[in-house]
Coordinates of C-alpha atoms in Angstrom, one line a residue:
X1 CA 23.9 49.2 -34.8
X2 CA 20.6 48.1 -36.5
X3 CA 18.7 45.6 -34.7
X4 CA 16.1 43.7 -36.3
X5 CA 13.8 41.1 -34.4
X6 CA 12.2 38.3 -37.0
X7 CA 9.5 37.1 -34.9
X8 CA 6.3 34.7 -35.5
X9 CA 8.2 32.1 -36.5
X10 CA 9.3 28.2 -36.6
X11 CA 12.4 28.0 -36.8
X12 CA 14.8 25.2 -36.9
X13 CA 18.1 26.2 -35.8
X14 CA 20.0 22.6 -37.0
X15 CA 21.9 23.0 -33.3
X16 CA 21.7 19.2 -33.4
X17 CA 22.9 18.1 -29.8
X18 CA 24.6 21.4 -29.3
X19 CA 21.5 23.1 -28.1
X20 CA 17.7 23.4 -28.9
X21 CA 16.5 23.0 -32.3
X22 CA 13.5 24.7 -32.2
X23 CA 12.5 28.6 -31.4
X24 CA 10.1 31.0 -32.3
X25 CA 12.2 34.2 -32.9
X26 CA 15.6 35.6 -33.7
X27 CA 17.6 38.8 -33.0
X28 CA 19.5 40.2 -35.6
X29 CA 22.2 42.8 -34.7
X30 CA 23.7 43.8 -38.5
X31 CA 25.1 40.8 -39.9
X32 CA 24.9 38.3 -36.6
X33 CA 22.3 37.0 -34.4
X34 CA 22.5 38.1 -30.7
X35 CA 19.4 35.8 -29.6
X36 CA 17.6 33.1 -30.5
X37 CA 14.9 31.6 -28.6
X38 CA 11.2 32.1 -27.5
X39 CA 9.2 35.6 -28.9
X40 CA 9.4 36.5 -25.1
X41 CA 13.1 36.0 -24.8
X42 CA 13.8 38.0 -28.3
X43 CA 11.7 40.6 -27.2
X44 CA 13.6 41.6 -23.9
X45 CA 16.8 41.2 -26.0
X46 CA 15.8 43.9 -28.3
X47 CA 16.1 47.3 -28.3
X48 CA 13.7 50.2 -28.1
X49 CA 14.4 51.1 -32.0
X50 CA 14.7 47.5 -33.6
X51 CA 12.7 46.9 -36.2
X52 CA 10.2 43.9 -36.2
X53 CA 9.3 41.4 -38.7
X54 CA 6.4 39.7 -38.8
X55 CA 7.1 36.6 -40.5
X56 CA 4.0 35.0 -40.6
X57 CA 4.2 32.0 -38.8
X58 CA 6.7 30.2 -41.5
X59 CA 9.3 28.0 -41.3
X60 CA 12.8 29.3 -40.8
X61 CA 16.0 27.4 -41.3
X62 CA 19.6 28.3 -41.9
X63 CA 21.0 28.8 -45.2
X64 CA 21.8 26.6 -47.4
X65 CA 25.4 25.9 -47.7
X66 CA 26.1 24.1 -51.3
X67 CA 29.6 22.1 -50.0
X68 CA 30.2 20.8 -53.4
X69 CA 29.4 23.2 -56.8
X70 CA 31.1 24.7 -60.0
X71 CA 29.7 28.4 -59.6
X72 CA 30.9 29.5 -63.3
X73 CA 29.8 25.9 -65.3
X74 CA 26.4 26.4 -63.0
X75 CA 26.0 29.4 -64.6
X76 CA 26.9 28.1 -68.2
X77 CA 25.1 25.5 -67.8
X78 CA 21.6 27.7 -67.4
X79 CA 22.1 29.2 -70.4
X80 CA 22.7 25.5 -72.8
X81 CA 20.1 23.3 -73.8
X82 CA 18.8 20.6 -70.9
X83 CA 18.6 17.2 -71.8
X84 CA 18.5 15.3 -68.7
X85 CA 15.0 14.7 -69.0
X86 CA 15.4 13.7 -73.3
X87 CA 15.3 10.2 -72.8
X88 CA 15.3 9.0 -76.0
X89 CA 18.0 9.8 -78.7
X90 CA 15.1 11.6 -81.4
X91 CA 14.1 13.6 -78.7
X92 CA 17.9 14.8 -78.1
X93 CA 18.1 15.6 -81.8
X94 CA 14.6 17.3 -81.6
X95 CA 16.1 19.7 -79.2
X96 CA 19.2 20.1 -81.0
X97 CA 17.5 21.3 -84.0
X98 CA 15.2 23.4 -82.1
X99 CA 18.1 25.2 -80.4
X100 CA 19.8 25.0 -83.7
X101 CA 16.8 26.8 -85.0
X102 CA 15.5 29.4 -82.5
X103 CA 19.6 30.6 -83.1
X104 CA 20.3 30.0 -86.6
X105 CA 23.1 32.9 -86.2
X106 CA 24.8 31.0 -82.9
X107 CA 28.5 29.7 -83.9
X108 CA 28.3 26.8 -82.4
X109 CA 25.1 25.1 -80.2
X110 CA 26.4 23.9 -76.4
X111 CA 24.0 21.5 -74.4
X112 CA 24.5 19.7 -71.4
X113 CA 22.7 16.5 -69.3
X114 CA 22.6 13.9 -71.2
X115 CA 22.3 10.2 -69.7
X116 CA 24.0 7.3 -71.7
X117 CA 20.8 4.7 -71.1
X118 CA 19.0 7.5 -73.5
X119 CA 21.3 6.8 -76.4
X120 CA 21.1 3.8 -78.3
X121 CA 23.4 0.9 -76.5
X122 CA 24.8 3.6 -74.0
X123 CA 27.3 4.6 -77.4
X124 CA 26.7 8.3 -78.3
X125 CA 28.6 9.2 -81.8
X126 CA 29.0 12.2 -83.6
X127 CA 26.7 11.0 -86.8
X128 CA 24.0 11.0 -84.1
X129 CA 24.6 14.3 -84.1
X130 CA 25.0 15.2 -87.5
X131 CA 22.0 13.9 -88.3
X132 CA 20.0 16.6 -86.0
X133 CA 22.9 19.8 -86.6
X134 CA 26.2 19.3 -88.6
X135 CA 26.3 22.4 -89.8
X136 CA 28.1 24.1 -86.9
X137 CA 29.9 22.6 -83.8
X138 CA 28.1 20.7 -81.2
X139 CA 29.6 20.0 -77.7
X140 CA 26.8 18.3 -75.2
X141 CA 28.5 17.4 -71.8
X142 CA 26.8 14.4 -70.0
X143 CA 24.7 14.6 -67.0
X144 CA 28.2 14.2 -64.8
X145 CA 30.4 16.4 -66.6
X146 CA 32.8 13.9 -66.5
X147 CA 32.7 13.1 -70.6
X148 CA 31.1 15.2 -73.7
X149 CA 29.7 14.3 -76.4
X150 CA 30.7 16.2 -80.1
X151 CA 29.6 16.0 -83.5
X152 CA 31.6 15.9 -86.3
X153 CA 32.6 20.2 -87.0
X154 CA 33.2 19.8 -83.3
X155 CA 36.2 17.4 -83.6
X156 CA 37.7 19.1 -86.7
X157 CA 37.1 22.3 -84.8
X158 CA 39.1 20.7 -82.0
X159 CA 41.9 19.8 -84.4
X160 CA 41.3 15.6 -83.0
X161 CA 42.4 13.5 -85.6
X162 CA 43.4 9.7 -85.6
X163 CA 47.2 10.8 -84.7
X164 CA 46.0 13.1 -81.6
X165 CA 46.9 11.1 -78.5
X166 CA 44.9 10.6 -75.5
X167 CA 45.7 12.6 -72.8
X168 CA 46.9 11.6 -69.1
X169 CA 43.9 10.4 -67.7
X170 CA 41.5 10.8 -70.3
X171 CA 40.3 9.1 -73.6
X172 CA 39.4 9.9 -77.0
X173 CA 36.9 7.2 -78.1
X174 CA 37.8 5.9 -81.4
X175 CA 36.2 3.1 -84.1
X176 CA 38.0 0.2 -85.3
X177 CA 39.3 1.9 -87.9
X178 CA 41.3 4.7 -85.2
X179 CA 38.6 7.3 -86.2
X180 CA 37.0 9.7 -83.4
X181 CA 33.6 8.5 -82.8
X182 CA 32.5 11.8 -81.1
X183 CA 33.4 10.7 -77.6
X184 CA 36.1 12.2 -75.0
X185 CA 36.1 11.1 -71.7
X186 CA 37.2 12.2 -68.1
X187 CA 40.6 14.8 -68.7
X188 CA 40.1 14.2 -72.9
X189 CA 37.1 16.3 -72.7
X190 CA 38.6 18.7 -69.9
X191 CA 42.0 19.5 -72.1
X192 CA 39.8 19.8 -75.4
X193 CA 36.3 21.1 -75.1
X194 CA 36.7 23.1 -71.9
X195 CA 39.7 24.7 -72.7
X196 CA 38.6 25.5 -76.1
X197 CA 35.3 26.5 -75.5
X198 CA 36.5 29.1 -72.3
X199 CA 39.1 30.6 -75.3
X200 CA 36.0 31.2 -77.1
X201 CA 33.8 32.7 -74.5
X202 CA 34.3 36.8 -73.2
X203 CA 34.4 37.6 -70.1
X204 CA 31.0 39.8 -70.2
X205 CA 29.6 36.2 -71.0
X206 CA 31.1 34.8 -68.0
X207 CA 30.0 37.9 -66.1
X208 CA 26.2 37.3 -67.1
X209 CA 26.7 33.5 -66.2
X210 CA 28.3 33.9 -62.3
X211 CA 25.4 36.4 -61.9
X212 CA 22.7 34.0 -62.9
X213 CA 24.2 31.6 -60.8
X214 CA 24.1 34.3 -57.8
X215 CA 20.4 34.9 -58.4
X216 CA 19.2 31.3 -58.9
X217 CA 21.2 30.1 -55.8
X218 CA 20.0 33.0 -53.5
X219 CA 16.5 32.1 -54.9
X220 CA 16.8 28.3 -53.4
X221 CA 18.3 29.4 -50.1
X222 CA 22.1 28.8 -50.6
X223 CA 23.8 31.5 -48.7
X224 CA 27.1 29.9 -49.2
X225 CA 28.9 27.3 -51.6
X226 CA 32.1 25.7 -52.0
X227 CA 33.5 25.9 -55.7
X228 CA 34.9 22.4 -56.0
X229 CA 37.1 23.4 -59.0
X230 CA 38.8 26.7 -59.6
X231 CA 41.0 27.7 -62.1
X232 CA 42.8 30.9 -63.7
X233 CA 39.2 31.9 -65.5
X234 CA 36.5 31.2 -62.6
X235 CA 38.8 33.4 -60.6
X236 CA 39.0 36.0 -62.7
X237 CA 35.4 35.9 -63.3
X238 CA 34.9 35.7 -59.4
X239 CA 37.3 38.3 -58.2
X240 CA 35.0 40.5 -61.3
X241 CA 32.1 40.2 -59.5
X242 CA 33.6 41.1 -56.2
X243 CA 34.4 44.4 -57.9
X244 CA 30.9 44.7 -59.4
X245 CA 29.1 43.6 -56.0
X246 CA 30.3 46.3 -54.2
X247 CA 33.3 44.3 -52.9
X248 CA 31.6 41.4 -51.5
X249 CA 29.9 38.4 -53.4
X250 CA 26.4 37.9 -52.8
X251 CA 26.5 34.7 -51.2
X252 CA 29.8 33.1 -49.4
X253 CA 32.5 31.3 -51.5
X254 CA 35.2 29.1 -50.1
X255 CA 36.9 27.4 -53.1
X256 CA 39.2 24.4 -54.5
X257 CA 42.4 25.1 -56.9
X258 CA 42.2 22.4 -59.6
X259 CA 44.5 20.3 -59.5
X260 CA 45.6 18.6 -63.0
X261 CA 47.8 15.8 -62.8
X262 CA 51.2 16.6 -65.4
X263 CA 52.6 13.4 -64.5
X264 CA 55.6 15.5 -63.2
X265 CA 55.8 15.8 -59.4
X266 CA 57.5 19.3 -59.5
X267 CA 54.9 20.7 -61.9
X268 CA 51.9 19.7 -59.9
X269 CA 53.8 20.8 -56.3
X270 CA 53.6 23.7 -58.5
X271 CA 50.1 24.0 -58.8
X272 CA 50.0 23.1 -54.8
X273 CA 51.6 26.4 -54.4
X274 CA 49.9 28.8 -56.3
X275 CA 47.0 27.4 -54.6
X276 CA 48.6 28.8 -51.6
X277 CA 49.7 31.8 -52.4
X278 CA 46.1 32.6 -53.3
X279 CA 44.9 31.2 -50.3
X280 CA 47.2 33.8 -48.3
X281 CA 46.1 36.6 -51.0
X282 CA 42.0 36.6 -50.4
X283 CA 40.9 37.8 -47.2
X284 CA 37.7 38.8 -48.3
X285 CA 35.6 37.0 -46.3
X286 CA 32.8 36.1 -49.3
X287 CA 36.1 35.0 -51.4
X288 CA 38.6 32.7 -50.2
X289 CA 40.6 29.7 -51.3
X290 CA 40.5 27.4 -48.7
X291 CA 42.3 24.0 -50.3
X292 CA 43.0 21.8 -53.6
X293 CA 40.8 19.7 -55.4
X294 CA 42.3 16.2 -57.0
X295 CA 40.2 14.5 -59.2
X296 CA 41.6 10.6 -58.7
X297 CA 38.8 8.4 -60.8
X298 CA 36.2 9.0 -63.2
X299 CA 32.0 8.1 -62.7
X300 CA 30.8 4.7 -62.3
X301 CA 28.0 5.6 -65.6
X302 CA 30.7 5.7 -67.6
X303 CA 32.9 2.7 -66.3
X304 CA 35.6 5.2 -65.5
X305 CA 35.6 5.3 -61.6
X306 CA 38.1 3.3 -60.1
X307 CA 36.8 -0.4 -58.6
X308 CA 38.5 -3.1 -56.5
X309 CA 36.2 -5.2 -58.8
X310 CA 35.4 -4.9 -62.5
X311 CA 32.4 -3.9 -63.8
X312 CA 29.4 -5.4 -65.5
X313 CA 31.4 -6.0 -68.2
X314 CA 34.3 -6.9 -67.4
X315 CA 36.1 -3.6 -67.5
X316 CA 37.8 -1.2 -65.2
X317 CA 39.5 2.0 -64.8
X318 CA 43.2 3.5 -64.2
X319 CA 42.7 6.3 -61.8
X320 CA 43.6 9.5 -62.8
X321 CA 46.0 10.6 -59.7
X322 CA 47.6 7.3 -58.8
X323 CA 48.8 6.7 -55.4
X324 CA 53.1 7.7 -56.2
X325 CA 51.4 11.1 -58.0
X326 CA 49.0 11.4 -55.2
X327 CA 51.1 11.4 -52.2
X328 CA 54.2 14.2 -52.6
X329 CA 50.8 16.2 -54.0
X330 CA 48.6 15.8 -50.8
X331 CA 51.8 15.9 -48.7
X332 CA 52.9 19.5 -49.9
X333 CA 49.1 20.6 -50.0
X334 CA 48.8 19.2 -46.5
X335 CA 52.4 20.9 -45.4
X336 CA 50.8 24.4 -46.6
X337 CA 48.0 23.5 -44.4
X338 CA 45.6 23.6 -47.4
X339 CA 42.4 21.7 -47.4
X340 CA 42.6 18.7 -49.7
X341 CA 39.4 17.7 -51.8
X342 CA 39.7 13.8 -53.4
X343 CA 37.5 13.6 -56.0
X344 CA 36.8 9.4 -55.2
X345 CA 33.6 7.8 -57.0
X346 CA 35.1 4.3 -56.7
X347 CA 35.8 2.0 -54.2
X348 CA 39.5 1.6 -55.2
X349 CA 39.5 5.4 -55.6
X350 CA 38.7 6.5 -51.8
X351 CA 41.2 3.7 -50.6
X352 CA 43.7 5.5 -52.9
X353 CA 42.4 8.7 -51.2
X354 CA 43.1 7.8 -47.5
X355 CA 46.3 6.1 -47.8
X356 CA 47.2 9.7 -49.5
X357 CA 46.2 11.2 -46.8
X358 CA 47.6 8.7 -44.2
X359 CA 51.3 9.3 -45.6
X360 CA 50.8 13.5 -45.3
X361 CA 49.9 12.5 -41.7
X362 CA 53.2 10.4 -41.6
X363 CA 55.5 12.9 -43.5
X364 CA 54.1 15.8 -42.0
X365 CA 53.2 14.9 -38.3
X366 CA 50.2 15.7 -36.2
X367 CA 48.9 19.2 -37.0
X368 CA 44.9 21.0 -37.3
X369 CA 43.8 19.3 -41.0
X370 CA 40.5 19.0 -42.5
X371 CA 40.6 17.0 -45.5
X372 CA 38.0 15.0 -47.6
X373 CA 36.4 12.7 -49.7
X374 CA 33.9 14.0 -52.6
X375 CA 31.4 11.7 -53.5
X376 CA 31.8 8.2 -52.0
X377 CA 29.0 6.7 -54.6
X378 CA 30.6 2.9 -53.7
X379 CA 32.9 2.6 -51.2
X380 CA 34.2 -0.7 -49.7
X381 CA 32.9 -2.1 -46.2
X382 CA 35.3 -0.1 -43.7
X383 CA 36.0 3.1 -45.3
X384 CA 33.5 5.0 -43.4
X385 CA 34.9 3.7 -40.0
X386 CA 38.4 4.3 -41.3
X387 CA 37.5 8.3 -42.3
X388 CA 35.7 9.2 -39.0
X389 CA 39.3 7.5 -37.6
X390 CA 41.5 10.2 -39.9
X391 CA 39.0 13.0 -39.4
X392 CA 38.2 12.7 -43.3
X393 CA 35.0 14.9 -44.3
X394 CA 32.4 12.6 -46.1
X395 CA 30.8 14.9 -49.0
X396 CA 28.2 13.7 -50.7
X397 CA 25.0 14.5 -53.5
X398 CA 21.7 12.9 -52.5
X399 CA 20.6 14.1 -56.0
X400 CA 23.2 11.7 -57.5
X401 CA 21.0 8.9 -56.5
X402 CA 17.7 10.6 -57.8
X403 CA 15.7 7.4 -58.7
X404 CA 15.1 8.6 -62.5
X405 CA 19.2 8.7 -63.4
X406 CA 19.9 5.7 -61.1
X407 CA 19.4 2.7 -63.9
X408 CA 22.2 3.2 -65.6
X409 CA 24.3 3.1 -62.7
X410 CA 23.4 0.1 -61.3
X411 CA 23.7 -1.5 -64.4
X412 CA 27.3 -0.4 -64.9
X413 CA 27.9 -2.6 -61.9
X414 CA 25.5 -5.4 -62.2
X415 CA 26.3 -6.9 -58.9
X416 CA 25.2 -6.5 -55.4
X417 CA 27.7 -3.6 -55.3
X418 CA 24.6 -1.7 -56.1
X419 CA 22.9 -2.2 -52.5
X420 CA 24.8 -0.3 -50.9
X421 CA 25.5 2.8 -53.1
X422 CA 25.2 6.3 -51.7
X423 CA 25.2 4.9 -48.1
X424 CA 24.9 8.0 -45.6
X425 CA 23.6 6.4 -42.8
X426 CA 27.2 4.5 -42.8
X427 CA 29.3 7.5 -42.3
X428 CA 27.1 8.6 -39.5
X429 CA 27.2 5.8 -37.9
X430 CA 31.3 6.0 -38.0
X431 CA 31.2 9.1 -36.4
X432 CA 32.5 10.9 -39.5
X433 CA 31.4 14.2 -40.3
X434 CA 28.6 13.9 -43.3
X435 CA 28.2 17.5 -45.7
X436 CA 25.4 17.4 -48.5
X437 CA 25.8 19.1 -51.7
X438 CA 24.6 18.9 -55.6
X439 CA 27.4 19.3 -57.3
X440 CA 26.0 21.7 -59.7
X441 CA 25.5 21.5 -63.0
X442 CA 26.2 17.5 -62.7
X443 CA 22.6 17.6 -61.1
X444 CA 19.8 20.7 -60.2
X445 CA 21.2 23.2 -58.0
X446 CA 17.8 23.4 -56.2
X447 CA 18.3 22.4 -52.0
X448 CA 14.8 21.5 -51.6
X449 CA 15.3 18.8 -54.5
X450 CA 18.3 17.8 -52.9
X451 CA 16.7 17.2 -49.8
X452 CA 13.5 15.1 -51.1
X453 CA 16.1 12.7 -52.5
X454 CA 18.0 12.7 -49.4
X455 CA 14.7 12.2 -47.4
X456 CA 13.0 9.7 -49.6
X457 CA 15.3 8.2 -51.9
X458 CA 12.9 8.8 -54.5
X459 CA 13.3 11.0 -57.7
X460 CA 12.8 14.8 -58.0
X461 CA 13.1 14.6 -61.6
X462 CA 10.2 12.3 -62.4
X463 CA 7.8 10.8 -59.9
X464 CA 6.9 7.4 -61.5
X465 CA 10.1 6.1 -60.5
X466 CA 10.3 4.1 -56.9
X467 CA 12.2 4.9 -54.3
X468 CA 15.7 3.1 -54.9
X469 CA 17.2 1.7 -51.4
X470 CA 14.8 3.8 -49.0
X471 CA 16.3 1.8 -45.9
X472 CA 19.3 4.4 -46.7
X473 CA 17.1 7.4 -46.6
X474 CA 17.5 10.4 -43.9
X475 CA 15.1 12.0 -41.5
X476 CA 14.3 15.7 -42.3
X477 CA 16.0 16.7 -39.7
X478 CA 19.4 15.3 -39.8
X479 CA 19.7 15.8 -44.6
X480 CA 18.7 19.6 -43.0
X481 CA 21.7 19.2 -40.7
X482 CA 23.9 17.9 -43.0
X483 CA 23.3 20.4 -45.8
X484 CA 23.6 23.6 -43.5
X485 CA 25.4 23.2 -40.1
X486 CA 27.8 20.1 -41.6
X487 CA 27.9 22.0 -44.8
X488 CA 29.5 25.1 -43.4
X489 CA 31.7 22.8 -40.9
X490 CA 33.5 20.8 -43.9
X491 CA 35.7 24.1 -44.9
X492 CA 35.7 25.2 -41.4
X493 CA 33.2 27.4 -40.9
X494 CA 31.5 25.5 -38.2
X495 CA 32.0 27.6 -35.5
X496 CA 30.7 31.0 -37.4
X497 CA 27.9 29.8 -39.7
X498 CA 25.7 26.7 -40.8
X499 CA 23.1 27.0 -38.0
X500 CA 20.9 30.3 -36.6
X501 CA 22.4 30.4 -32.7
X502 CA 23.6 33.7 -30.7
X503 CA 26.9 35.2 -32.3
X504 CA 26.5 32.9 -35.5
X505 CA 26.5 34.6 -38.7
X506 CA 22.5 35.9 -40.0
X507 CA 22.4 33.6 -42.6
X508 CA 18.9 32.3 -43.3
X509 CA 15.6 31.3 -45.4
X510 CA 12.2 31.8 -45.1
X511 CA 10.0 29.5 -47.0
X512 CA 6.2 28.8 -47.6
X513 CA 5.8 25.2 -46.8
X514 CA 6.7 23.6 -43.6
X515 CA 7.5 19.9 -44.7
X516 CA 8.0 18.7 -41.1
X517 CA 4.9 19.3 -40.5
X518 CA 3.5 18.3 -44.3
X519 CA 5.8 15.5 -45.2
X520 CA 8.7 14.8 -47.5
X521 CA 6.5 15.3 -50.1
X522 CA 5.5 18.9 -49.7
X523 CA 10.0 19.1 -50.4
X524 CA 9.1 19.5 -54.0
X525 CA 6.2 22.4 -53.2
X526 CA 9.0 24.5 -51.1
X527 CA 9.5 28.0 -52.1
X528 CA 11.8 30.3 -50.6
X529 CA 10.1 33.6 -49.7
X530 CA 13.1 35.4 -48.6
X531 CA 16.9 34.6 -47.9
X532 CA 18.9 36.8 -45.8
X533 CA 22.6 36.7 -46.0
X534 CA 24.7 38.6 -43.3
X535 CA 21.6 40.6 -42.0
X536 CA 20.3 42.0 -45.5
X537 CA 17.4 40.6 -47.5
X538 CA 19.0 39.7 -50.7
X539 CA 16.1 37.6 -52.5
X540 CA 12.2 38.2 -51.5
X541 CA 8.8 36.0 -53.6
X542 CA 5.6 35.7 -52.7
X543 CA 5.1 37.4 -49.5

C-alpha cells in the first residue's frame, strides 16, 4: 500500500458538527485517508516508507462536488461563442460576425449566454441575426439554456414553418402574421435545435468536448459532479471516455435520466425504467445513474417558470409535468428506488413537486428515499419547512443570483416576490439538507465564483454591480459545506466523500489563497494548485 502524508497545511475538513474542522495534516493510504489531524498525530500514523509532501503552508479543502451540471453541453459550450457578458445587441452581432469570420468554412456558427435585458425590449428575432450572419445557420442558446435564439437559415434548416405545431411544453414564438420570429422556448428548443444539432455533431467531437469539460473542472477543484440530464448521447459519450480513461472517469459522475414528458403515462413509466435498468447496469464507481430528472416549469427570465401569481405582466406559465403526469412518474421512479430530480424554478412548480412526491410516499409506503428539488429561485413561504419535513434535498446555484444577470429577473416579477429570491438561509433554518452547484453551462463552471456569489451576493461577472439581498448571503464556511460535504450527501455519497476525515475518500484541493483568512474577496484570486482525486494528483499549476 502507498502511503503518502500531505503535511504543512490548513486544512478545512467541512466536518461541520460531526467533528473538528480544522487540521494541519492528512494521511493518505491509496485512494482513502487513514488520518487527519495535527502534523504530530499524521506523523505517528505513518509509515517508515510514506512519502511526504510538503505543501507549503496552503489551504486545503475537499473537492468540489458540482451537484447540479450538464458534463457534455459544458463541454459544448467551451468551444461556442460567449455572450453573457455582450450586453448590447451590436455587440452580439459584432461577435457573430467575428466568429462568422475567423471560420468562414464553419457550416453553421453555435453561441451560447445570451441575456434578454441585452436585446432590444427583451424580444430577440432572427432578422437580428441576419443582419450580423445570414449566410449559414445560427443557433445561440440563452444564458439558462432553457430557450435559443435562431436566425433565419436556422429555422428553414429546422424545417419550422407556420404549420409546425408547438410542442408539449414548449413554444415556437411566432409574429402576428403566424411567422417564426426566431424564438423557441423551453421543450421547442429541446425537440428542435438540440436534437438536430447532436445529429449533426460526431462523436470524436463529443469526445474532445467531455474531455475539455474533465480538464477545466479538475482545474477548479471539482472532483465529482452530478449530470442533471442524461440521455442516449451523453451516455454514450461518457461510457467512451470510461474506455479511453483507462476504465475510470477522471472525476466522479453520478447522473439523472431525462425525463421528457410524452403526455402518455405508459411511455414516460417507460423512460422510468430504462433509467433503471441502467442504474442496475453501471457499477463503475466513477459512472453511475443514480435517479431521474423531471423538468416541471421553465425560468422566471423568460416568464416560463410556473407562479402562484402572474408576472410583471400579467402572464404566466403551464408547467411542463403537471401534477396527474407527474405523480404515476415519480411513483414508479420512487417504486424502483430511483432518486427523483424536480426541476422547480417557480413557486407553483416546487408545490407541484412535493405533492408529487408526497403521493409516491402514499402509494409506495415508508422506504430509504432521497429525492429533490433543483433550483428553488422563488418558492412560497413554507416550502422550505415542508421539504426538511419530507426529507426533500434543496439544490441550488448561488451563481444564478450573480448581481450582473439578476436585473432581468427581478423585473420579470416586478413585485416584492423579488426579496426573497434565492433564499438559502431559509432551507437551513428548516433543517433541510442545502447542496450548492452551477448548473453548468447556464452559468461559469468555476467553484470559487460560485462561492463569492454565495458568500457576498455580489457579481463574479462584473464588479460594479452591488450586492443584491446580502442579508441572504452565507459565511465561508457553511457555501464551503454546502458545495462539498452537502454536495456529495444529496446523491448519497455522504458517508464516503464530500469532507477529508479518516476512511473518507482522498478527494481534495490545494489552492494559493486562503480567503478565510483574506476575505470573500480574495474568492475571485483563488487558484487551484493541485486537486487529487482518489489518492492521485490529477491537475498541478503554479507550485
Amino acid at each position: 500500500m502507498a502511503h503518502t502524508l500531505y503535511r504543512n497545511a490548513l486544512i478545512f475538513t467541512a466536518n461541520g458538527d460531526a467533528g473538528e474542522e480544522w487540521a494541519q495534516a492528512l494521511l493518505v493510504d491509496d485512494a482513502r485517508i487513514v488520518a487527519v489531524g495535527t502534523e504530530e498525530d499524521a506523523r505517528a500514523a505513518a509509515p517508515e516508507d510514506a512519502e511526504h509532501v510538503d505543501l507549503g503552508g496552503r489551504l486545503v479543502v475537499p473537492g468540489f462536488v458540482d451537484a447540479h451540471t450538464h458534463l457534455l453541453m459544458t463541454g459544448e459550450a467551451l468551444g461556442k461563442v460567449e455572450l453573457t457578458d455582450a450586453r448590447s445587441l451590436e455587440e452580439i452581432q459584432r461577435r457573430l460576425r467575428a466568429a462568422r469570420d475567423t471560420d468562414p468554412g464553419a457550416e453553421r456558427v453555435l453561441g451560447r449566454g445570451w441575456l434578454f435585458d441585452s436585446v432590444p425590449g427583451g424580444e430577440p428575432t432572427a432578422a437580428m441575426i441576419d443582419a450580423a450572419v445570414a449566410e449559414v445557420p445560427v443557433y445561440l442558446d440563452a444564458n439558462d439554456y432553457h430557450s435559443c435564439w435562431v436566425n433565419s437559415e436556422a429555422l428553414a434548416e429546422l424545417g419550422i414553418t407556420r404549420e409546425t405545431p408547438d410542442p408539449i411544453g414548449g413554444r415556437i414564438e411566432r409574429d402576428a402574421q403566424g411567422e417564426a420570429t426566431g424564438m423557441l422556448y423551453e421543450t421547442a428548443a429541446q425537440h428542435f435545435v438540440w436534437t438536430h444539432l447532436a445529429s449533426v455533431t460526431s462523436d470524436a467531437e463529443r469526445d474532445a468536448a467531455i474531455d475539455r469539460t474533465f480538464e477545466a473542472y479538475l482545474g477548479t477543484g471539482v472532483t465529482g459532479a452530478v449530470d442533471m440530464a442524461l440521455d442516449e448521447v451523453s451516455l454514450a459519450t461518457l461510457e467512451r471516455a470510461v474506455e479511453r480513461h483507462g476504465g475510470s472517469l477522471p472525476l466522479r459522475v453520478a447522473a439523472h435520466w431525462f425525463i421528457d414528458n410524452t403526455g402518455d403515462d405508459a411511455q414516460n413509466i417507460a423512460q422510468v425504467q430504462r433509467a433503471a435498468d441502467l442504474a442496475a447496469r453501471l457499477t463503475d464507481p466513477s459512472l453511475r445513474v443514480v435517479g431521474v430528472k423531471f423538468i416541471i416549469d421553465g425560468v422566471i427570465d423568460a416568464c416560463t417558470a410556473t407562479m402562484n401569481k402572474p408576472y410583471a405582466d400579467h402572464s404566466n406559465a403551464e408547467p411542463i409535468w403537471p401534477l396527474e403526469r407527474l405523480k404515476p412518474a415519480l411513483a414508479a421512479a420512487d417504486a424502483a428506488g430511483l432518486q427523483a430530480a424536480l426541476h422547480a424554478i417557480g413557486d407553483a412548480a416546487s408545490g407541484i413537486a412535493l405533492d408529487a412526491i408526497e403521493h409516491a410516499i402514499t402509494v409506495n409506503g415508508e422506504r430509504p428515499r432521497r429525492h429533490r428539488i433543483e433550483h428553488l429561485e422563488y418558492a412560497a413561504p413554507g416550502t422550505a419547512r415542508r421539504m426538511a419535513e419530507l426529507g426533500v434535498i434543496a439544490s441550488m446555484q448561488p451563481v444564478h443570483t450573480d448581481a450582473a444577470v439578476r436585473a432581468n429577473w427581478d423585473a420579470m416579477l416586478g413585485d416584492d416576490r423579488v426579496n426573497r429570491g434565492f433564499a438559502w438561509p431559509e432551507y437551513e433554518e428548516a433543517g433541510a439538507l442545502l447542496a450548492f452547484s452551477t448548473d453548468a453551462p447556464t452559468a461559469p463552471y468555476g467553484a470559487w465564483p460560485n462561492l463569492y456569489v454565495a458568500t457576498t451576493r455580489k457579481s463574479a461577472l462584473d464588479s460594479s454591480y452591488d450586492a443584491v439581498q446580502p442579508e441572504l448571503a452565507l459565511p465561508l464556511a457553511r457555501a464551503l459545506g454546502h458545495a462539498t460535504r452537502d454536495a456529495a450527501a444529496s446523491v448519497g455519497d455522504g458517508a464516503t466523500h464530500g469532507r477529508l476525515a479518516e476512511g473518507y475518500a482522498a478527494d481534495f484541493v490545494v489552492v494559493d489563497v486562503n480567503p478565510f483568512a483574506e476575505g470573500d474577496e480574495s474568492l475571485l484570486k483563488t487558484s487551484v494548485v493541485r486537486t487529487v482525486v482518489a489518492g492521485r494528483t490529477v491537475h498541478t499549476a503554479g507550485e
